[in-house]
Amino acid sequence: MVIRPASEAVAKTGAASMRQRRDPNTLANYNEWHTTHTTTDFVIDFGARRLKGTVHLTLENLAKDSREIVLDTSFLEVSSVRANDETAEYQLAASRVEPYGTPLTVSLPATTDLTASHVTLSIDVATTKDCTALQWLTPAQTSNKKHPYIFSQCQAIHARSLFPCQDTPDVKSTFTFNIRSPLPVLASGLPTGPKDFRPGEDGKSGTLLYTFHQSIPMPSYLFALASGDIASASIGPRSTVWTGPEELTASQWEFEEDTEAYIQAAEKIVYPYAWTTYNVLVLPPSFPYGGMENPVYTFATPTVVSGDRQNVDVIAHELSHSWSGNLVSNASWEHFWLNEGWTEYLERRIIAAVHGSDQYRDFSAIIGWKALEDSIAQFGEDHNFTKLIPDLKGKDPDDAFSSVPYEKGFVFLHHFEKLLGIDKWDKFIPHYFTTFKQKSVDSYEFKATLLDFFANDADAAKKLQKVDWDTWFYAPGFPPKPDFDTTLADQCYALADKWQALAENHKKSDFKPSAKDIESWTANQSVVLLERLQSLPNHPITPELISLMGSAYGYESSKNVELVSRFYTLGLMSRAESVYKPTAELLGKVGRMKFVRPLYRQLIMRDRKLAERTFEKNRDFYHPICRGMVEKLFEKHA
Ligand SMILES: [Zn+2]
């Protein structure tokens, strides 16, 4: 059975009204009040590990009869609220409404004019130790180990643990950031400072006020800041990279060749880049995750800097969010595929454009399909979270996070490209991104806009009539698998077959591995080869073959963590002692859980003492979430 949310009927009649509450993951009464501008005045206190200051929300009065403004908060200390500079009564709910936090209800003073178009709330606020949006790193967790570091991650619903707000992607506001810190600050706006130096007290370092402005309305989840010992270098006419001074030159080299080419490729597919500059902040090595598309400054994992320019596709992805997600945003996390499916689609179009061949995009899509299979296997084929539009009422959107919105969303858009033909589809892309520019959009508006765009094209309209929208939107499990070009993947499988034959029947095989085997390959092809060899039954690869592969293909000296971590994992599985020490060394340099988890799992099984020594040595380097994950691995394999 298909249950269709009531909002579809409304959306079909035209643009969604702001009086409609489309997002089930917020407690704010955003149908009555709508934030139009947010100013955050914060001091970063590294000693106390908190942000403290005042947040000013300018809210448009939509209902004209509501004296109550309900805002999202989570683990915040609120000490005073003013409405248009008059003291206002406020109440934090007595208990949390899980998983959405503690609603803050502000009662406007009797003197507040409800016929006025806007009200400004000023809220004195401090974060607490339970804040879920901030990561405070000790000097030991940074690469030069000299200064502390802080960065934020607000997606999906963590902005509410930084300041009271309407924490929904269905509300977009312009932003002013005023952030005082002893160390350089970046935020998701264009810099307008720094200014106003103040000397420190009691021998502490002085502070500067770092200011930024974001004139394009954006949802609260794109609020971002970072502060630490960072420096910048140019990577293109409108781009800089920011990272620790020691890593700056390597990071610049990694990105300077491709960044502008990617921006131009994306502009050809959609339209000109809107956010003025596109910059990349490379986070410290203990950063446990991949990346985040914060406007103006993409936050990226340091493993993107691999010394071979082979992981720049992460940049193509985050850059694509400048259109899909940041300029045109999903109206709620139930429609997350409109952010991530579109972004996968644009990322792969950029890769195809830059390489001049669809083979590369299909290779990426084949890897994506494997990720989709893994996610669906993990949830189960009938699970709500495997739907393109899951039901998230009462749910934490972070629990639903998986490859499904990325890859099922990609396959859906790829389906339209093939159905309509690329020439027609390519005319729709800029139309869609123009129609919803600076707005929030749901799947029903996407559908209505697509049907409307081709209404007068009899051939296209007829094809679109055959689309089974309900199945695409609400059926759990797999979408139809597209017919991908398998040329690049087949090369990986064929080479894996040769290694398998060599391992299983050394005498009969005439295979002589050499650098020529992978001469024309991308690093991702090597990743597919290595994963294929990891999954062989009975692990036939011997330590001698690992040494041969490492030297013949240069894997043992690669700086590419995507590649070398797979090589070490295969080596550990094959009991090749030559990789044990290099694995331990890598685990002291990389804190991204994607790599740390499989390497510890294997190292514990092969050489527990070395694994224990490695963990003790690097315990303080890892992020607390990563540290806890490794501790669990030791328990599991006790
Ligand atoms: Zn993304």
PDB file of N, CA and C and ligand atoms in Angstrom, residues 155 291 293 317-318 321 324 336 339-340 343-344 347 406, ligand 1:
ATOM      1  N   GLN A 155      24.484  19.656  10.205  1.00  0.00           N
ATOM      2  CA  GLN A 155      23.557  18.754   9.547  1.00  0.00           C
ATOM      3  C   GLN A 155      23.445  17.456  10.351  1.00  0.00           C
ATOM      4  N   GLY A 291      33.222  14.816   4.655  1.00  0.00           N
ATOM      5  CA  GLY A 291      33.238  16.238   4.337  1.00  0.00           C
ATOM      6  C   GLY A 291      31.876  16.848   4.542  1.00  0.00           C
ATOM      7  N   GLU A 293      29.402  20.299   2.994  1.00  0.00           N
ATOM      8  CA  GLU A 293      29.305  21.320   1.955  1.00  0.00           C
ATOM      9  C   GLU A 293      28.970  22.696   2.499  1.00  0.00           C
ATOM     10  N   HIS A 317      31.922  16.676  -5.552  1.00  0.00           N
ATOM     11  CA  HIS A 317      30.674  16.432  -4.809  1.00  0.00           C
ATOM     12  C   HIS A 317      30.283  17.657  -3.973  1.00  0.00           C
ATOM     13  N   GLU A 318      31.201  18.109  -3.133  1.00  0.00           N
ATOM     14  CA  GLU A 318      30.862  19.223  -2.235  1.00  0.00           C
ATOM     15  C   GLU A 318      30.573  20.494  -3.032  1.00  0.00           C
ATOM     16  N   HIS A 321      27.066  20.703  -4.329  1.00  0.00           N
ATOM     17  CA  HIS A 321      26.084  21.141  -3.326  1.00  0.00           C
ATOM     18  C   HIS A 321      25.860  22.657  -3.364  1.00  0.00           C
ATOM     19  N   SER A 324      22.789  22.170  -5.539  1.00  0.00           N
ATOM     20  CA  SER A 324      21.815  21.224  -4.991  1.00  0.00           C
ATOM     21  C   SER A 324      22.041  21.056  -3.499  1.00  0.00           C
ATOM     22  N   PHE A 336      15.572  14.285   1.388  1.00  0.00           N
ATOM     23  CA  PHE A 336      17.036  14.415   1.363  1.00  0.00           C
ATOM     24  C   PHE A 336      17.610  14.030  -0.004  1.00  0.00           C
ATOM     25  N   ASN A 339      18.681  16.786  -2.164  1.00  0.00           N
ATOM     26  CA  ASN A 339      20.040  17.294  -1.920  1.00  0.00           C
ATOM     27  C   ASN A 339      21.086  16.325  -2.478  1.00  0.00           C
ATOM     28  N   GLU A 340      21.033  15.075  -1.992  1.00  0.00           N
ATOM     29  CA  GLU A 340      22.157  14.163  -2.257  1.00  0.00           C
ATOM     30  C   GLU A 340      22.060  13.440  -3.599  1.00  0.00           C
ATOM     31  N   THR A 343      23.127  15.888  -6.083  1.00  0.00           N
ATOM     32  CA  THR A 343      24.567  16.159  -5.944  1.00  0.00           C
ATOM     33  C   THR A 343      25.398  15.025  -6.533  1.00  0.00           C
ATOM     34  N   GLU A 344      24.987  13.777  -6.292  1.00  0.00           N
ATOM     35  CA  GLU A 344      25.681  12.649  -6.939  1.00  0.00           C
ATOM     36  C   GLU A 344      25.590  12.798  -8.457  1.00  0.00           C
ATOM     37  N   GLU A 347      27.858  15.671  -9.552  1.00  0.00           N
ATOM     38  CA  GLU A 347      29.257  15.262  -9.350  1.00  0.00           C
ATOM     39  C   GLU A 347      29.711  14.380 -10.514  1.00  0.00           C
ATOM     40  N   TYR A 406      21.435   9.121  -1.686  1.00  0.00           N
ATOM     41  CA  TYR A 406      22.483   9.445  -2.663  1.00  0.00           C
ATOM     42  C   TYR A 406      22.287   8.629  -3.942  1.00  0.00           C
TER      43      TYR A 406
HETATM   44 ZN    ZN B   1      26.587  15.329  -0.258  1.00  0.00          ZN
END
